[in-house]
Each structure stands twice: as structure tokens, then as C-alpha cells.
CSV table of C-alpha atoms in Angstrom, one decimal:
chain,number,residue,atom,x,y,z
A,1,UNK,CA,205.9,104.9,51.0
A,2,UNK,CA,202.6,103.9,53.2
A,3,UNK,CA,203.5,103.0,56.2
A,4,UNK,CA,201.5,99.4,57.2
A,5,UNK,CA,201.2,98.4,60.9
A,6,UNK,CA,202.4,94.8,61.5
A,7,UNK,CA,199.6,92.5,61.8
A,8,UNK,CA,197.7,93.4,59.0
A,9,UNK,CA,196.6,91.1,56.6
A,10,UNK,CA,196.7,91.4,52.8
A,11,UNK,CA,193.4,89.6,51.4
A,12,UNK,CA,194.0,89.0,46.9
A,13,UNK,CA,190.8,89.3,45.0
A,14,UNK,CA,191.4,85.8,42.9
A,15,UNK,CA,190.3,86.2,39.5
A,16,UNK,CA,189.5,89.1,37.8
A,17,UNK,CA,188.2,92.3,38.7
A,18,UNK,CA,186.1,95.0,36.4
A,19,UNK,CA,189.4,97.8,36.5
A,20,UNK,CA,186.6,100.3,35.4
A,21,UNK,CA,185.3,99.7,39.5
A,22,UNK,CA,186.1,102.7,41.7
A,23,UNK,CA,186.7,103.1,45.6
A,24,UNK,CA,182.9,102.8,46.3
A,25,UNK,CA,181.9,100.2,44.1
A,26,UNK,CA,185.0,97.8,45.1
A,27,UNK,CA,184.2,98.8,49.1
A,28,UNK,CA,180.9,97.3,48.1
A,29,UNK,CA,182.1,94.3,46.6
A,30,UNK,CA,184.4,93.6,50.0
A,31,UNK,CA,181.4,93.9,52.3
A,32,UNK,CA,178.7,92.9,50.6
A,33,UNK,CA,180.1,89.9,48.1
A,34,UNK,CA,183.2,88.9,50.8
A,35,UNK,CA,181.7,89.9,54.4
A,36,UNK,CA,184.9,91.2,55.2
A,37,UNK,CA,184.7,94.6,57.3
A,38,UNK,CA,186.6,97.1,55.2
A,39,UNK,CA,187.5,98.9,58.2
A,40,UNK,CA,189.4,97.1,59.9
A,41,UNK,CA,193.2,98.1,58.6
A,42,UNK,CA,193.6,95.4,56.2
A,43,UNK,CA,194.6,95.6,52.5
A,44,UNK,CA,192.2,94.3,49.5
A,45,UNK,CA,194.2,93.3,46.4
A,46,UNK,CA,191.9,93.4,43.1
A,47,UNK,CA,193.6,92.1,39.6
A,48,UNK,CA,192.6,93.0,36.4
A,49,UNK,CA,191.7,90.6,33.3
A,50,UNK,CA,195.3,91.9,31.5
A,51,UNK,CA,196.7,91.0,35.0
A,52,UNK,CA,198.9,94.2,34.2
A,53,UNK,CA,197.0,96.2,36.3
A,54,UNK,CA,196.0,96.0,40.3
A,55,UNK,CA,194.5,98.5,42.5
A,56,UNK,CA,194.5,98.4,46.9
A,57,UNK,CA,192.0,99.4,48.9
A,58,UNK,CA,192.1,100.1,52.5
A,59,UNK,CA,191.3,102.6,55.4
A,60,UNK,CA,193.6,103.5,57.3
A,61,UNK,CA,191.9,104.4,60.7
A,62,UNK,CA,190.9,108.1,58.8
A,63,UNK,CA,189.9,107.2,55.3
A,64,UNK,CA,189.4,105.1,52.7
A,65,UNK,CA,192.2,104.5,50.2
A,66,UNK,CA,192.6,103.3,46.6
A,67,UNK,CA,196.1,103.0,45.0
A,68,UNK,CA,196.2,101.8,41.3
A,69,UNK,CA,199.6,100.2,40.1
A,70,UNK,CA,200.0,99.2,36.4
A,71,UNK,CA,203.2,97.0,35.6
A,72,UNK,CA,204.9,96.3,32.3
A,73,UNK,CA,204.2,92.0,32.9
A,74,UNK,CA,201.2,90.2,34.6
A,75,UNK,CA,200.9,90.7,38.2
A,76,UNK,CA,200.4,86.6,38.9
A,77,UNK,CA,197.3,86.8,41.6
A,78,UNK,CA,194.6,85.0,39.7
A,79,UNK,CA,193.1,81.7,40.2
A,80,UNK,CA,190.1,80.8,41.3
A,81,UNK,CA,187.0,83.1,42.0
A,82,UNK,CA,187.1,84.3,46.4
A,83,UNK,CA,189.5,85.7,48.6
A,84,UNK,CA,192.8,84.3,49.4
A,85,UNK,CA,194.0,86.0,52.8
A,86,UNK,CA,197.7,86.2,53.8
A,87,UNK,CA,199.2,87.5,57.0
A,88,UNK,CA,202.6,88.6,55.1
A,89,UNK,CA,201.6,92.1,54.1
A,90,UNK,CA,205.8,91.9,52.1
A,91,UNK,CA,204.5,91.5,48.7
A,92,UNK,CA,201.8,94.6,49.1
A,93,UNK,CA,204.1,96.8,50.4
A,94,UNK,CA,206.4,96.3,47.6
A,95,UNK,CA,203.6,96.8,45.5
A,96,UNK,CA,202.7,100.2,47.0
A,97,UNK,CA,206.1,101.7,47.0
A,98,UNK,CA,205.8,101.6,43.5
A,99,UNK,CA,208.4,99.1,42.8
């Protein structure tokens, strides 16, 4: 499991995401597209069209980090195009345990 400090918030690409996008090009998208600062701890949720598959990106004070996680149904994070930020990090940690 990765541990995540309290107080970090989990901010859900809505819509889709190109899945093809690696760590770089999806850091890029979160500064450049979203003006969030990628290093500050949080977690950045990105969907794919299928919905079956979602990667996480974060840095965790040392690095950058990119987990992928592919499930069997649609993960249900899309709606409308932006960012949807939420202080509850429960739902990403389950999601990163591999649950």
C-alpha cells in the first residue's frame, strides 16, 4: 500500500483522458491546462474513454509517481470537462491498494 499523509487532496480529471499519455505529458497537462502545482503532495485522478482504466499521479516529496489501475467495470469519474477536487483521499487509496 502507499502510504497518503492526511490532508491531501485527491483532484479527478472529469472526462476523458488520452490513456496513451505518460508521467510527463499528464504532469504537463496538471500545470499547464489545470494551474495546479504538481508538487505539492496531492493526487491527480485521470479516466479513460472505456472508463475501465485510470492512472494517479503524484510526488511524493522525492519523485514523481504514476500508478495505472485497470478494473473489470467502469470506474464512474466522468462528467464534465475540469477538475473536481475532494479533500477525502478514501476512494484513492482504495484505488491504489489495488482493490
Amino acid at each position: 500500500m502507499i502510504p497518503i499523509a492526511s490532508g491531501v487532496r485527491v483532484w479527478i480529471a472529469t472526462g476523458h483522458t488520452d490513456m496513451r499519455r505518460g508521467m510527463n505529458s499528464l504532469a504537463v497537462l496538471v500545470q499547464e491546462a489545470f494551474r495546479r502545482d504538481l508538487h505539492g503532495g496531492d493526487l491527480y485522478v485521470f479516466r479513460g474513454k472505456s472508463g475501465k482504466l485510470i492512472k494517479i499521479l503524484w510526488h511524493d516529496g522525492l519523485g514523481m509517481s504514476l500508478t495505472p489501475s485497470a478494473g473489470t467495470r467502469p470506474f464512474p469519474l466522468a462528467v464534465a470537462g475540469g477538475w473536481r477536487g475532494d479533500h477525502h483521499p478514501g476512494p484513492a487509496c482504495y484505488l491504489l491498494e489495488g482493490n
